[in-house]
Amino acid sequence: MRHLMSPLDFSVEELDQLMDLAADIEKNPAKYAHACEGKKLATLFYEPSTRTRLSHEAAMLNLGGSVLGFSTADSSSATKGESVSDTIRMISCYADICAMRHPKEGASMVACQHSDIPVINAGDGGHQHPTQTLTDLLTIRSLKGHLDHMTIGLCGDLKFGRTVHSLIHALVRYPGVKFVLISPEELRLPSYIRSDVLDRGNVPYEEVVRLEDALPDLDLLYMTRVQKERFFNEEDYVRMKDFYILDAKKMELAPDDMYVLHPLPRVNEISVEVDNDPRAAYFKQAKYGVYIRMALILTLLEIKVD
């Protein structure tokens, strides 16, 4: 039995197979419409979510399965003090696979150690968000045709952004990838990722503060929001939240084939006027999220469709 705790749980070859499966699902949805009949997905969301929860549920429903679960900790027995390990033991009696989001780093790892069913980490605190990373990889490969030899700008909250942390871990395994880290000093990428992942792997990167300086050289721009829920006080959040705003004027500085991704939700960091730009790919990205999660569910449940 396999779980998904980190994007590194799959080798590059396995990621290619997963993305090939997702691409086939996109082309032939009817072929997979009954693959998970009789199977149940439990969604254990201790933290609010729209896309991640609903895309997991849509993925299972598209495969002919069913879903159960809760969407906030307030509606679970966590309010009574039930531990994550007890919850997952109980859920293992009801479902065949589960997706779990939790505000504490490492909570999903605790869950998989006590689970009788595959566990998907749907985000644990500021740590990892592997299914978003799988979505990002599929989106990039579908739009650009490859995942190697490109310059990727990561902009915004690089300190707390778990989507950014997971994406870096995944992309450093591909040759010729260079990062441009765009953030204010207060929201720089954590030093342990810079030293343990980028420096140790001799991955080229540069850190800049101004988005305008980076845009002309990028193949891909990955925008993120400043996450209010990760700040300890309101003052710091208010000061940082509008530090970057991507608008039509800034997009004029970018190459014609530079795509803009965003894990969503956005607040102010991408102006709505950018939505009509053909390089804006963040809503396509949300669509790819369903296909890759369908492929992941089939893979973890070891279901093959001829």
XYZ file of C-alpha atoms in Angstrom, residues 4-198:
195
model
C 1.344 10.329 -1.095
C 3.030 12.535 1.501
C 5.472 14.412 -0.749
C 6.025 14.820 -4.493
C 9.289 12.916 -3.933
C 7.294 9.770 -3.114
C 7.159 9.186 -6.878
C 10.255 8.814 -9.039
C 10.560 10.910 -12.203
C 9.582 7.816 -14.221
C 6.510 7.234 -12.028
C 5.547 10.902 -12.364
C 5.729 10.545 -16.151
C 3.454 7.492 -15.982
C 1.030 9.369 -13.724
C 0.918 12.342 -16.102
C 0.512 10.043 -19.111
C -2.464 8.452 -17.350
C -3.926 11.900 -16.567
C -3.530 12.915 -20.214
C -5.360 9.757 -21.312
C -8.152 10.477 -18.811
C -8.495 13.983 -20.284
C -8.816 12.541 -23.801
C -11.021 9.538 -22.922
C -13.125 10.350 -19.829
C -15.805 7.749 -20.657
C -13.207 4.967 -20.519
C -12.646 5.698 -16.797
C -16.227 6.569 -15.787
C -16.823 3.334 -13.829
C -13.265 2.478 -12.731
C -13.948 3.129 -9.026
C -17.490 1.839 -8.719
C -18.032 0.617 -5.157
C -15.006 2.570 -3.840
C -15.219 5.439 -1.342
C -12.965 8.469 -0.867
C -12.952 10.165 2.555
C -12.014 13.868 2.567
C -10.715 14.901 5.999
C -10.302 18.666 5.827
C -9.340 20.244 9.139
C -8.642 23.498 7.266
C -10.871 25.382 4.778
C -10.438 24.533 1.108
C -12.347 24.946 -2.127
C -10.276 23.630 -5.033
C -8.340 20.874 -3.270
C -11.355 19.323 -1.555
C -13.772 19.679 -4.463
C -11.247 18.490 -7.049
C -10.564 15.331 -5.027
C -14.314 14.762 -4.723
C -14.896 15.503 -8.418
C -12.064 13.115 -9.310
C -13.628 10.248 -7.356
C -17.134 10.967 -8.673
C -15.787 11.090 -12.254
C -14.335 7.619 -11.655
C -17.739 6.296 -10.548
C -16.896 6.182 -6.836
C -18.480 8.005 -3.907
C -17.253 10.461 -1.264
C -17.744 11.138 2.425
C -15.986 13.330 4.959
C -15.924 16.748 6.605
C -14.876 20.188 5.392
C -13.823 21.867 8.659
C -12.375 20.676 11.962
C -15.441 22.182 13.662
C -17.654 19.541 12.070
C -15.429 16.636 13.171
C -14.664 14.904 16.469
C -11.443 16.924 16.621
C -13.529 19.448 18.579
C -13.950 16.743 21.233
C -10.207 16.121 21.330
C -9.983 13.085 19.060
C -6.453 12.553 17.756
C -5.519 12.308 14.068
C -4.348 8.716 14.606
C -7.704 7.689 16.092
C -9.634 9.487 13.355
C -7.743 7.719 10.573
C -8.171 4.321 12.239
C -11.904 4.926 12.293
C -12.027 6.289 8.724
C -10.150 3.162 7.549
C -13.287 1.214 8.504
C -15.493 3.366 6.259
C -13.497 4.270 3.140
C -10.986 2.828 0.664
C -8.744 5.920 0.365
C -8.592 9.333 2.005
C -7.362 12.868 1.312
C -6.401 14.893 4.367
C -5.613 18.573 4.904
C -4.395 19.766 8.285
C -2.927 23.038 9.616
C -0.098 21.210 11.439
C 3.048 20.108 9.618
C 3.457 16.334 9.698
C -0.181 15.528 10.527
C -0.647 13.532 7.331
C 2.501 11.535 8.113
C 1.000 10.598 11.495
C -2.179 9.571 9.686
C -0.445 7.288 7.169
C 1.441 5.523 9.971
C -1.869 4.465 11.551
C -3.955 3.956 8.406
C -5.181 0.786 6.733
C -5.994 2.722 3.541
C -3.897 4.966 1.231
C -3.582 8.529 2.536
C -3.159 11.551 0.265
C -1.580 14.600 1.870
C -3.815 17.453 0.688
C -1.687 20.064 2.476
C -0.073 20.083 5.925
C 0.552 23.539 7.376
C 3.314 25.419 5.557
C 5.104 22.175 4.710
C 3.968 20.268 1.602
C 1.096 20.235 -0.883
C 1.965 17.322 -3.195
C -1.294 17.053 -5.164
C -1.006 20.735 -6.077
C 2.531 19.994 -7.239
C 1.281 17.116 -9.402
C -1.292 19.537 -10.834
C 1.438 22.108 -11.509
C 3.700 19.569 -13.216
C 0.889 18.310 -15.459
C -0.078 21.899 -16.331
C 3.489 22.886 -17.209
C 4.078 19.738 -19.269
C 0.760 20.160 -21.108
C 1.411 23.845 -21.922
C 5.159 23.803 -22.579
C 5.583 20.198 -23.756
C 8.379 19.444 -21.264
C 9.528 19.989 -17.666
C 13.238 20.524 -18.223
C 15.446 23.421 -19.392
C 13.350 26.402 -18.355
C 13.519 29.462 -16.113
C 10.740 29.582 -13.551
C 9.834 32.651 -11.508
C 8.294 31.998 -8.098
C 6.667 35.163 -6.790
C 5.060 36.252 -3.518
C 4.964 34.344 -0.250
C 7.934 32.024 -0.618
C 8.364 31.676 3.149
C 5.023 30.081 4.045
C 3.923 28.934 0.582
C 3.753 25.141 0.743
C 2.879 24.974 -2.969
C 6.195 26.698 -3.752
C 8.169 24.412 -1.423
C 6.681 21.277 -2.983
C 7.168 22.536 -6.537
C 10.861 23.285 -5.960
C 11.423 19.796 -4.514
C 9.807 18.267 -7.621
C 11.386 20.423 -10.324
C 15.006 20.186 -9.145
C 14.978 16.602 -10.436
C 14.709 17.836 -14.034
C 17.843 19.045 -15.884
C 18.342 22.667 -16.878
C 15.784 24.191 -14.491
C 16.644 27.614 -13.073
C 14.620 29.516 -10.449
C 14.111 33.233 -9.974
C 12.866 33.787 -6.415
C 10.798 36.988 -6.312
C 9.821 38.129 -2.824
C 10.260 40.846 -0.224
C 12.962 40.217 2.373
C 10.376 39.192 4.991
C 8.919 36.433 2.778
C 12.111 34.946 1.316
C 12.370 31.224 0.654
C 13.391 29.481 3.913
C 17.147 29.042 4.244
C 16.846 25.277 4.708
C 15.298 24.912 1.235
C 17.929 27.177 -0.299
C 20.804 25.272 1.301
C 19.451 21.696 1.448
C 17.699 21.618 -1.925
C 19.013 24.316 -4.264
